[in-house]
CSV table of C-alpha atoms and ligand atoms in Angstrom, one decimal:
chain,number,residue,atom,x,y,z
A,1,UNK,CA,-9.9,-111.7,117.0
A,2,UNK,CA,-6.4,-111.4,117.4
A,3,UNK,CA,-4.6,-109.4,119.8
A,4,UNK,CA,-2.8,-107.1,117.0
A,5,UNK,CA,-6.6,-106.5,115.1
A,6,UNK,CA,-8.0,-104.9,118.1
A,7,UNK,CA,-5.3,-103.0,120.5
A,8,UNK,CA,-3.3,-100.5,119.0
A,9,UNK,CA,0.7,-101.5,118.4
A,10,UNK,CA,3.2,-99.8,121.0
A,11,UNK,CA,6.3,-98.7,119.6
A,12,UNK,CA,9.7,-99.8,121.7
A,13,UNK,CA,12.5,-97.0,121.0
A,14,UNK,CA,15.8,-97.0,123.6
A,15,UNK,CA,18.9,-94.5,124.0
A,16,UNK,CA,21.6,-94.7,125.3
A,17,UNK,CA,22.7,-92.3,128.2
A,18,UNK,CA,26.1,-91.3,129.2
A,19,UNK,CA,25.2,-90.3,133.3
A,20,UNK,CA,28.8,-87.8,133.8
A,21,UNK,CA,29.0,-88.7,137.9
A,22,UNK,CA,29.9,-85.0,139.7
A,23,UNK,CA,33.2,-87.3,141.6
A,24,UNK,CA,34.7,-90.2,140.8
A,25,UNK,CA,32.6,-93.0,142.2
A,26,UNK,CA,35.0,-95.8,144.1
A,27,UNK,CA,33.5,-98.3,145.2
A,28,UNK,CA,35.7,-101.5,147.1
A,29,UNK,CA,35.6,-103.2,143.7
A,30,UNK,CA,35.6,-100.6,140.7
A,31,UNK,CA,36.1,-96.6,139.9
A,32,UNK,CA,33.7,-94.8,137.7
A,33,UNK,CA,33.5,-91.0,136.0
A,34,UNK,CA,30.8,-92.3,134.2
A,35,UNK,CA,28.0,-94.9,133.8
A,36,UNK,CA,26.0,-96.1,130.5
A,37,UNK,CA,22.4,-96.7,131.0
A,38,UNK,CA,19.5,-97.3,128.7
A,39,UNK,CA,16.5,-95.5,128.6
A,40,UNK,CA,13.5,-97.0,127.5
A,41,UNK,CA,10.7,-95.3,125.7
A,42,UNK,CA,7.3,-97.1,124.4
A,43,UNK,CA,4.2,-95.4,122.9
A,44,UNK,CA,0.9,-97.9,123.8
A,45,UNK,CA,-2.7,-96.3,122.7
A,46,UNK,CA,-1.6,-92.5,122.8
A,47,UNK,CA,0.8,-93.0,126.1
A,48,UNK,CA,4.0,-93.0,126.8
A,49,UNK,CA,5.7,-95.7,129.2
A,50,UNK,CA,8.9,-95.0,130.6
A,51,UNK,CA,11.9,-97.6,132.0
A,52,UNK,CA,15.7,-98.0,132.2
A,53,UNK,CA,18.0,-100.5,132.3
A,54,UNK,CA,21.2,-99.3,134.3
A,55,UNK,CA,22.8,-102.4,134.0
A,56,UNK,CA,25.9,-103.9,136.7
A,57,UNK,CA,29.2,-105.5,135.3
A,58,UNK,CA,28.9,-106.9,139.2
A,59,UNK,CA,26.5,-109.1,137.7
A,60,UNK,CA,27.7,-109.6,134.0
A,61,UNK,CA,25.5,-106.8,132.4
A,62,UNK,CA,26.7,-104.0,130.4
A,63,UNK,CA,25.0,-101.3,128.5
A,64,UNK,CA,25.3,-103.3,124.9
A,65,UNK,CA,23.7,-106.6,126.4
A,66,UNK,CA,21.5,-104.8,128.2
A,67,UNK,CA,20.4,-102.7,124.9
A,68,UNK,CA,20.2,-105.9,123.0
A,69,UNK,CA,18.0,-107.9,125.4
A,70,UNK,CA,16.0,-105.1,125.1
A,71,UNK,CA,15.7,-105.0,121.6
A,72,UNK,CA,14.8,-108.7,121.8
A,73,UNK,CA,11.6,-108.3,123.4
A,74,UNK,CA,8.3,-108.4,121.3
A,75,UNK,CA,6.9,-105.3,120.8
A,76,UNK,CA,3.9,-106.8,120.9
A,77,UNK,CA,4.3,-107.3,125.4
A,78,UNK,CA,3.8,-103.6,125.6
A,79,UNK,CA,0.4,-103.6,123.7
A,80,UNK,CA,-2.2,-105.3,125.8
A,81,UNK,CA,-3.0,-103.7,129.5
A,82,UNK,CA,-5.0,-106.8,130.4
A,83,UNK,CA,-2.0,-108.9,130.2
A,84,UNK,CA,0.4,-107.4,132.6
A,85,UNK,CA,1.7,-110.8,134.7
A,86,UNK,CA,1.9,-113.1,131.6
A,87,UNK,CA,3.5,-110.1,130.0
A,88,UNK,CA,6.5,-109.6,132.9
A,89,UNK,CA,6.7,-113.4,132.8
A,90,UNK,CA,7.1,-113.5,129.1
A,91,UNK,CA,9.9,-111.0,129.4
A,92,UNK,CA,11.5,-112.5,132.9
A,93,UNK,CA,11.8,-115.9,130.2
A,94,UNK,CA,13.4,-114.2,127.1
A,95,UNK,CA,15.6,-111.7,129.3
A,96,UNK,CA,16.6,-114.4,131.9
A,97,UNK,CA,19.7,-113.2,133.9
A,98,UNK,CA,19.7,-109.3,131.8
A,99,UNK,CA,17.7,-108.1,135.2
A,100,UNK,CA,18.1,-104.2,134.3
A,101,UNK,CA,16.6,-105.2,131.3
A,102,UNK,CA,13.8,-106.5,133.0
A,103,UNK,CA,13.7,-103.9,135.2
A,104,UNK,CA,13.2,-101.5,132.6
A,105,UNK,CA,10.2,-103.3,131.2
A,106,UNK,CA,9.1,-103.4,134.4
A,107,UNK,CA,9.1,-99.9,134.6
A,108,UNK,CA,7.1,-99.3,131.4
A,109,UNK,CA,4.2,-101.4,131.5
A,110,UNK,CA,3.5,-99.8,135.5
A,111,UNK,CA,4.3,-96.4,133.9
A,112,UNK,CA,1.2,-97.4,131.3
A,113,UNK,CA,-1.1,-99.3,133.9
A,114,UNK,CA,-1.0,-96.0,136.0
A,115,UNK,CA,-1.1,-93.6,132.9
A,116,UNK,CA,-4.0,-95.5,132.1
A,117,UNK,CA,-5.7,-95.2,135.3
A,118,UNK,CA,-4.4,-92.2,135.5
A,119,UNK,CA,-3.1,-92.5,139.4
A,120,UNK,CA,0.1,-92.5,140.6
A,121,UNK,CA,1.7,-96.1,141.0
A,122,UNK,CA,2.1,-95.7,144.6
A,123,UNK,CA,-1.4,-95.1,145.1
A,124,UNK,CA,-2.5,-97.8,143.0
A,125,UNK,CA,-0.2,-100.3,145.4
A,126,UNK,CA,-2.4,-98.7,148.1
A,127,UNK,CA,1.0,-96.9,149.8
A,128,UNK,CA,0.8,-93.5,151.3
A,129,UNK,CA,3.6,-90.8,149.9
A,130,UNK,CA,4.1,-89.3,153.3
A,131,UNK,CA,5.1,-92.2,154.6
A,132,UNK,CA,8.3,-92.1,152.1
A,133,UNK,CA,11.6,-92.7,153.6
A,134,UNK,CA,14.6,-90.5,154.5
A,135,UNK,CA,17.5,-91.2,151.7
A,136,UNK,CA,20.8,-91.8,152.6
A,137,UNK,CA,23.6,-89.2,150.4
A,138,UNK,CA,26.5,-91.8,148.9
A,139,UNK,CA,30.3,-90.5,149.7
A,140,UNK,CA,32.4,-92.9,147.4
A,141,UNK,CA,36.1,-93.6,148.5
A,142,UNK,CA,38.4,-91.0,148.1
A,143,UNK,CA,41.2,-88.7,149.9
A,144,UNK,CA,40.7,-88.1,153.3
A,145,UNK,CA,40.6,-84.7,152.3
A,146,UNK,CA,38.2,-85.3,149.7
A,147,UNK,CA,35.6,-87.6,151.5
A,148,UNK,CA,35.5,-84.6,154.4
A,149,UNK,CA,34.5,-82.1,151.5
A,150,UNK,CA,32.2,-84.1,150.1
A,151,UNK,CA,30.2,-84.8,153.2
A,152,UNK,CA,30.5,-81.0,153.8
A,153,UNK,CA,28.8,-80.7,150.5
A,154,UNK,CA,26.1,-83.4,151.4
A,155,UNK,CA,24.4,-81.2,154.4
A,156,UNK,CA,21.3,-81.4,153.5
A,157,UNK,CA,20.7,-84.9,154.4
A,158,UNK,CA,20.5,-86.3,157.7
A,159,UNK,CA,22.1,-89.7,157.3
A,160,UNK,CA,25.0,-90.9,154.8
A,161,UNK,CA,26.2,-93.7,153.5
A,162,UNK,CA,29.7,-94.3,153.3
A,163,UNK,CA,31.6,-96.5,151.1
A,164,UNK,CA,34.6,-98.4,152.1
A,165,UNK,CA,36.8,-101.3,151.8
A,166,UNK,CA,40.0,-100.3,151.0
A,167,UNK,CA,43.1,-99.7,153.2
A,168,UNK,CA,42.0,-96.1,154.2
A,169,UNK,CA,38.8,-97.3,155.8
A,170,UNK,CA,39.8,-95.9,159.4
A,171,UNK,CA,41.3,-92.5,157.1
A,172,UNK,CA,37.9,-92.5,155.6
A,173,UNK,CA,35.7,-92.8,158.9
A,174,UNK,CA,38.4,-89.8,160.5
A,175,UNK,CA,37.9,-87.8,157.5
A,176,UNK,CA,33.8,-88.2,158.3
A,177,UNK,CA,34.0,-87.4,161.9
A,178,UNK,CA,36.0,-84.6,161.6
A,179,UNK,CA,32.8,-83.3,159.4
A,180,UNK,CA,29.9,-84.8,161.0
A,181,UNK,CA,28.7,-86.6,164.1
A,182,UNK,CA,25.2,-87.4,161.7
A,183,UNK,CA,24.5,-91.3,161.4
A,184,UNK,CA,26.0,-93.4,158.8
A,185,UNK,CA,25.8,-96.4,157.2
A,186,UNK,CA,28.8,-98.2,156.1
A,187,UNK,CA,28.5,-100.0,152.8
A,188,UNK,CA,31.9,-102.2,152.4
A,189,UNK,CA,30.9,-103.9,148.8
A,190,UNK,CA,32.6,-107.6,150.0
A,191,UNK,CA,35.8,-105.6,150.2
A,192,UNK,CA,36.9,-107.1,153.7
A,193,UNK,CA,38.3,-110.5,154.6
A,194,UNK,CA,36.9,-112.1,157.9
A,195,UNK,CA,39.5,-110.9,159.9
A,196,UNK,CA,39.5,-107.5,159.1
A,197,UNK,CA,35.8,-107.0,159.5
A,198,UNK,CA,35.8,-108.2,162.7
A,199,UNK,CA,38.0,-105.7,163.7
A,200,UNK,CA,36.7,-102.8,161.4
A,201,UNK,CA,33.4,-103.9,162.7
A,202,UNK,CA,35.0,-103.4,166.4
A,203,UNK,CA,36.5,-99.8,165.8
A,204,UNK,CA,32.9,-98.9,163.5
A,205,UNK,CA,31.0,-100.0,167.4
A,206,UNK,CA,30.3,-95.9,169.1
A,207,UNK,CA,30.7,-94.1,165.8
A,208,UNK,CA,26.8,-93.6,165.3
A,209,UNK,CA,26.9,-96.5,162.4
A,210,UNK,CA,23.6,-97.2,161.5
A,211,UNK,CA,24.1,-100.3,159.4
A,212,UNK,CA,27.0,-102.2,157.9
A,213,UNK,CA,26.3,-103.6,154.6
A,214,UNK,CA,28.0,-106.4,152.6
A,215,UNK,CA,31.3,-106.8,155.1
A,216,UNK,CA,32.0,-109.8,153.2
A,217,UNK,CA,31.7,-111.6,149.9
A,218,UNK,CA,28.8,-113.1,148.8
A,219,UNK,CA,29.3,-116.1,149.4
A,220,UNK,CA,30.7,-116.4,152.2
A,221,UNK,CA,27.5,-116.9,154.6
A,222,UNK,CA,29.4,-118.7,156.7
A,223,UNK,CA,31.7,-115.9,158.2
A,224,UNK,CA,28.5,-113.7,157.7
A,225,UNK,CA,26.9,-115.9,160.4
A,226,UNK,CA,29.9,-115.6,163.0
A,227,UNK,CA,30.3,-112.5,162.0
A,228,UNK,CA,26.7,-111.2,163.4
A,229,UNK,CA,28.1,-112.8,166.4
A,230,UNK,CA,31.1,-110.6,167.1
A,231,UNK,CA,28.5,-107.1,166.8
A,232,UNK,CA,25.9,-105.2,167.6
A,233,UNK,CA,26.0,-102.8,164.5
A,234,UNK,CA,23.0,-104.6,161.8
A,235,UNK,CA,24.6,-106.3,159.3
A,236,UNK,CA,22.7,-105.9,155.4
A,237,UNK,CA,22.8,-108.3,152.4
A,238,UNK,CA,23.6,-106.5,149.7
A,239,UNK,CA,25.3,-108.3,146.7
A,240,UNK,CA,24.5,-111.4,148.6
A,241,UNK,CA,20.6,-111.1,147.8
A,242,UNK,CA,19.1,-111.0,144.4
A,243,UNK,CA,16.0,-112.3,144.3
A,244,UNK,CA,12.6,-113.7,147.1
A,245,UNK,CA,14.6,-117.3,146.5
A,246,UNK,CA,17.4,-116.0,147.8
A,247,UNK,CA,16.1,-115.0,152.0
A,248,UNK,CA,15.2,-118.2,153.4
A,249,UNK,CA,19.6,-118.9,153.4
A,250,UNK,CA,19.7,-115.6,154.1
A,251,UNK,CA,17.9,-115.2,157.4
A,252,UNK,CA,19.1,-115.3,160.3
A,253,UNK,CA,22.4,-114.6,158.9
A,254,UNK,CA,21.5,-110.8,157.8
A,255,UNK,CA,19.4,-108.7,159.7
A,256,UNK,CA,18.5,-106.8,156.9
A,257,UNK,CA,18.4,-106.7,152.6
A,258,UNK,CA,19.1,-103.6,150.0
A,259,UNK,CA,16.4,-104.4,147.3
A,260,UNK,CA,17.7,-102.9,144.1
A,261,UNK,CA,15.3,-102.9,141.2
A,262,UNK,CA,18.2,-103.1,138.7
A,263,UNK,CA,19.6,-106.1,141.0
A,264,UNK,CA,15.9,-108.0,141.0
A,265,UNK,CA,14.3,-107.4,137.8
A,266,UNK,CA,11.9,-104.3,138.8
A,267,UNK,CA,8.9,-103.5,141.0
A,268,UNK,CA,7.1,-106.7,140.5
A,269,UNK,CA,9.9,-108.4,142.0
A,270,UNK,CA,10.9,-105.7,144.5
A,271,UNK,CA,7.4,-106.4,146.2
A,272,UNK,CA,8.3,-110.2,146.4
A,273,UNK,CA,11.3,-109.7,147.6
A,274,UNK,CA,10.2,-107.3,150.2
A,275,UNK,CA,7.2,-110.0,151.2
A,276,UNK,CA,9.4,-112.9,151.6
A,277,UNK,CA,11.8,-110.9,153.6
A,278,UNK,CA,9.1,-109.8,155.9
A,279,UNK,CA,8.0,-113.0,156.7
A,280,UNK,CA,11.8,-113.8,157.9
A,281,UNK,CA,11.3,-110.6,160.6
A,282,UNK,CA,13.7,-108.9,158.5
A,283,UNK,CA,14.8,-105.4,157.8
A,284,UNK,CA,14.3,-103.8,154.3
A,285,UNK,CA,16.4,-101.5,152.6
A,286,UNK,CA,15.8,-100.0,148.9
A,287,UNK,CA,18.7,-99.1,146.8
A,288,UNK,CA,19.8,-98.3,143.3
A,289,UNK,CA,22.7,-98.0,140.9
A,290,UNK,CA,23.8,-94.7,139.6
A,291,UNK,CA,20.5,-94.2,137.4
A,292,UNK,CA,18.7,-91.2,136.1
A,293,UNK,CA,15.5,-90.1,137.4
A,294,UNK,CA,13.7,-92.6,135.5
A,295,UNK,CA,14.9,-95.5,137.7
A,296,UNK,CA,14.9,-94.0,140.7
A,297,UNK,CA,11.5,-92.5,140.9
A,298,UNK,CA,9.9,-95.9,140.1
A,299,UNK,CA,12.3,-97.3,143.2
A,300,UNK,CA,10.6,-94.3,145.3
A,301,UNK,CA,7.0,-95.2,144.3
A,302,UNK,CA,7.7,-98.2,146.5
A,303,UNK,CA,9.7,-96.7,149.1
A,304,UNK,CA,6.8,-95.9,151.6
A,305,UNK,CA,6.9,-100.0,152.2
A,306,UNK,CA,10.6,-99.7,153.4
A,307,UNK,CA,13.1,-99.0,156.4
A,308,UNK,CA,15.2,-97.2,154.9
A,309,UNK,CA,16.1,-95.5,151.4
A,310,UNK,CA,19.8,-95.3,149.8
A,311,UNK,CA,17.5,-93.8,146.3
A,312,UNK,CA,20.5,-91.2,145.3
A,313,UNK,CA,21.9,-92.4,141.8
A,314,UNK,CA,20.2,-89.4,140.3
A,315,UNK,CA,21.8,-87.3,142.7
A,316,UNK,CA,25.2,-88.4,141.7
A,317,UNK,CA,25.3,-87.6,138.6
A,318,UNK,CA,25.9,-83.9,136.7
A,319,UNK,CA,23.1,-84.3,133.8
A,320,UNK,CA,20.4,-86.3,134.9
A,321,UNK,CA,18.0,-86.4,131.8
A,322,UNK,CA,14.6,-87.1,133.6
A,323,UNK,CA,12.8,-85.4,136.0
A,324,UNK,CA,10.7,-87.2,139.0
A,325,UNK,CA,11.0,-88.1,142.8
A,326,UNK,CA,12.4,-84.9,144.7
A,327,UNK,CA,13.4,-84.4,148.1
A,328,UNK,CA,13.4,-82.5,151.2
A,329,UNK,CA,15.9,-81.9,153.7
A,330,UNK,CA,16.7,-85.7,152.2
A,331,UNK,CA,13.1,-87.2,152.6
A,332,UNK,CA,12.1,-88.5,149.3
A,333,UNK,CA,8.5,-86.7,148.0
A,334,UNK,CA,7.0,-88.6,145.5
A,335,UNK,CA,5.5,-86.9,142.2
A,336,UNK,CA,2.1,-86.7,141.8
A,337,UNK,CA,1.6,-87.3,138.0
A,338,UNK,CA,-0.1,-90.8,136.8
A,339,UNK,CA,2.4,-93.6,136.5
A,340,UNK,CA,5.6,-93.2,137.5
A,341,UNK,CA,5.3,-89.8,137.6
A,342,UNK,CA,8.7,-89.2,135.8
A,343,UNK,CA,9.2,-87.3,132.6
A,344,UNK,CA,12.3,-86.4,130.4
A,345,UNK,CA,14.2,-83.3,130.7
A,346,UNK,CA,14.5,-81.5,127.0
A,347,UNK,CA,18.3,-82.6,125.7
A,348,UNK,CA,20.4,-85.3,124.4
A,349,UNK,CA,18.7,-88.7,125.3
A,350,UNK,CA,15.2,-87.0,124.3
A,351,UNK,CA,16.7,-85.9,120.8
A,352,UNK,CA,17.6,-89.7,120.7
A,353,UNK,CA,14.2,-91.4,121.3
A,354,UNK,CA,12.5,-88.9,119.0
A,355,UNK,CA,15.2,-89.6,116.1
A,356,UNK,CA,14.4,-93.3,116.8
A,357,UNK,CA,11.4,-93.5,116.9
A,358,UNK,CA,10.6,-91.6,113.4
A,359,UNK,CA,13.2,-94.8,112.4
A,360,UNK,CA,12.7,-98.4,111.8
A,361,UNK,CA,10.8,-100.3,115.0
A,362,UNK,CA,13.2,-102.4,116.6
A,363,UNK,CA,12.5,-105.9,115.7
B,1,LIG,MG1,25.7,-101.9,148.6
């Protein structure tokens, strides 16, 4: 018999969010008052499967080809539960280098598995919840006076993550101190040339820096390498890692990855990427784009396999329309319900799915 005469047909419907970020998020590379993502919603045998796609113009995506990848993919992926690999390898295929997009589907078909078995995915990977990481609180580049509010503001978590990687780095790390002697990690988004991260590097040694990530461009493994050289502070690959291929270059190089679903392609991935990094004696950090809830709760379903957590998109933003992974005095508690655990918050992007879904089924 075929598939469609004895599973029921899952209906695929998206919307498109408009995340309003609380500050202005600099970055060494762009400024943002607001991100696009793409929340995806699919009904399979009387449940609901959740994803998004927050999707990087670091790495050619934006929300319209991330919304029409989406929109590319069968319907018909969604609809059988015995077919979960073939199914993410399907999509990898038709969705090639749109990772958020894959991330998202991702997302949905473990938001179904654990619906169906009704456990929580990080039970199902066999990972205990109390073992869930600390998150890092982002502070994006800004006036001196500004970054020392903010991290006034961002009390309640232990360690922070600063951004840099303009001229007013040494401003910025000022600005910090003059606030707080907590740890920090420094994320520089291959904003510095060689010779200035050797000596921002030098001046970031005895300020309680708990990581550098990304110093350099991507590319450039080659001053990454004699870069480790000149420091003691652990040096993390950020946008020079993107998928389990990518670590064998890598080590010995970095001592440590972010591992961004978005960046990847989702959870499947994350866990290969983590595995292979592993086995180079590395150090494992999991990150995130500014996302909702929806994005960043399936990041934290993995997090209890992790060093250290920078899971705080959601946390960025003013009108987060999904509800999931909480956190305490900046630990990250992971929701109990089957799945993911996430669910959306009454409002806009809600209204959206329902409207489309009573609509024609994307083809
Ligand atoms: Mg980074």
């Amino acid at each position: 018999m075929p598939p469609s005469d004895r599973i029921p047909r899952s209906v695929l419907v998206l919307a498109r969010a408009r995340l309003e970020l609380a500050h202005t998020f600099r970055i060494a590379r762009s400024a943002d008052d607001f991100r696009e993502t793409i929340i995806v919603r699919v009904e399979s045998g009387g449940l609901e499967g959740l994803g998004e796609a927050a999707p990087s113009p670091r790495y050619g995506q934006s929300a319209a080809s991330a919304e029409s990848a989406l929109a590319s993919l069968p319907a018909l992926l969604f609809d059988d539960p015995e077919r979960f690999d073939e199914a993410l390898d399907a999509a990898a295929e038709i969705l090639g280098a749109e990772k958020a997009a894959l991330a998202a589907f991702d997302m949905v078909l473990h938001d179904l598995r654990g619906k169906r078995l009704g456990a929580p995915l990080h039970r199902i990977l066999g990972l205990d919840a109390s073992r869930a990481p600390v998150t890092s609180f982002t502070i994006g580049i800004d006036e001196p006076a500004v970054v020392e509010a903010k991290v006034r503001e961002a009390e309640g978590f232990p360690v922070l993550k600063i951004k840099m990687g303009l001229e007013n780095d040494r401003e910025i790390l000022d600005a910090v101190r003059r606030a707080t002697a907590r740890p920090i990690r420094v994320d520089a988004n291959e904003g510095w040339t060689r010779e200035e991260a050797v000596e921002k590097l030098h001046w970031l040694e005895g300020e309680n820096v708990e990581l550098v990530e990304q110093p350099l461009p991507a590319g450039d493994l080659e001053g990454m390498r004699t870069l480790a050289g000149c420091t003691s502070i652990p040096l993390f690959a950020d946008e020079s890692v993107r998928s389990a291929d990518d670590i064998p270059a890598l080590a010995g190089v970095f001592r440590g990855i972010n591992v961004k679903l978005m960046k990847c392609g989702g959870v499947r991935e994350a866990l290969r990427l983590i595995r292979a990094a592993r086995e180079h004696g590395m150090k494992i950090m999991l990150g995130c784009m500014i996302e909702s809830s929806v994005g960043i709760t399936a990041a934290a379903q993995i997090s209890p396999l992790v060093d250290y957590a920078d899971l705080d998109g959601n946390l960025l933003i003013r009108n987060d329309p999904a509800a999931g992974v909480t956190h305490e005095a900046g630990k990250l508690v992971l929701p109990p319900g089957p799945g993911l655990g996430v669910a959306l918050r009454e409002g806009a992007v809600l209204d959206a799915l329902r409207a489309h879904a009573r609509g024609p089924r994307p083809e």
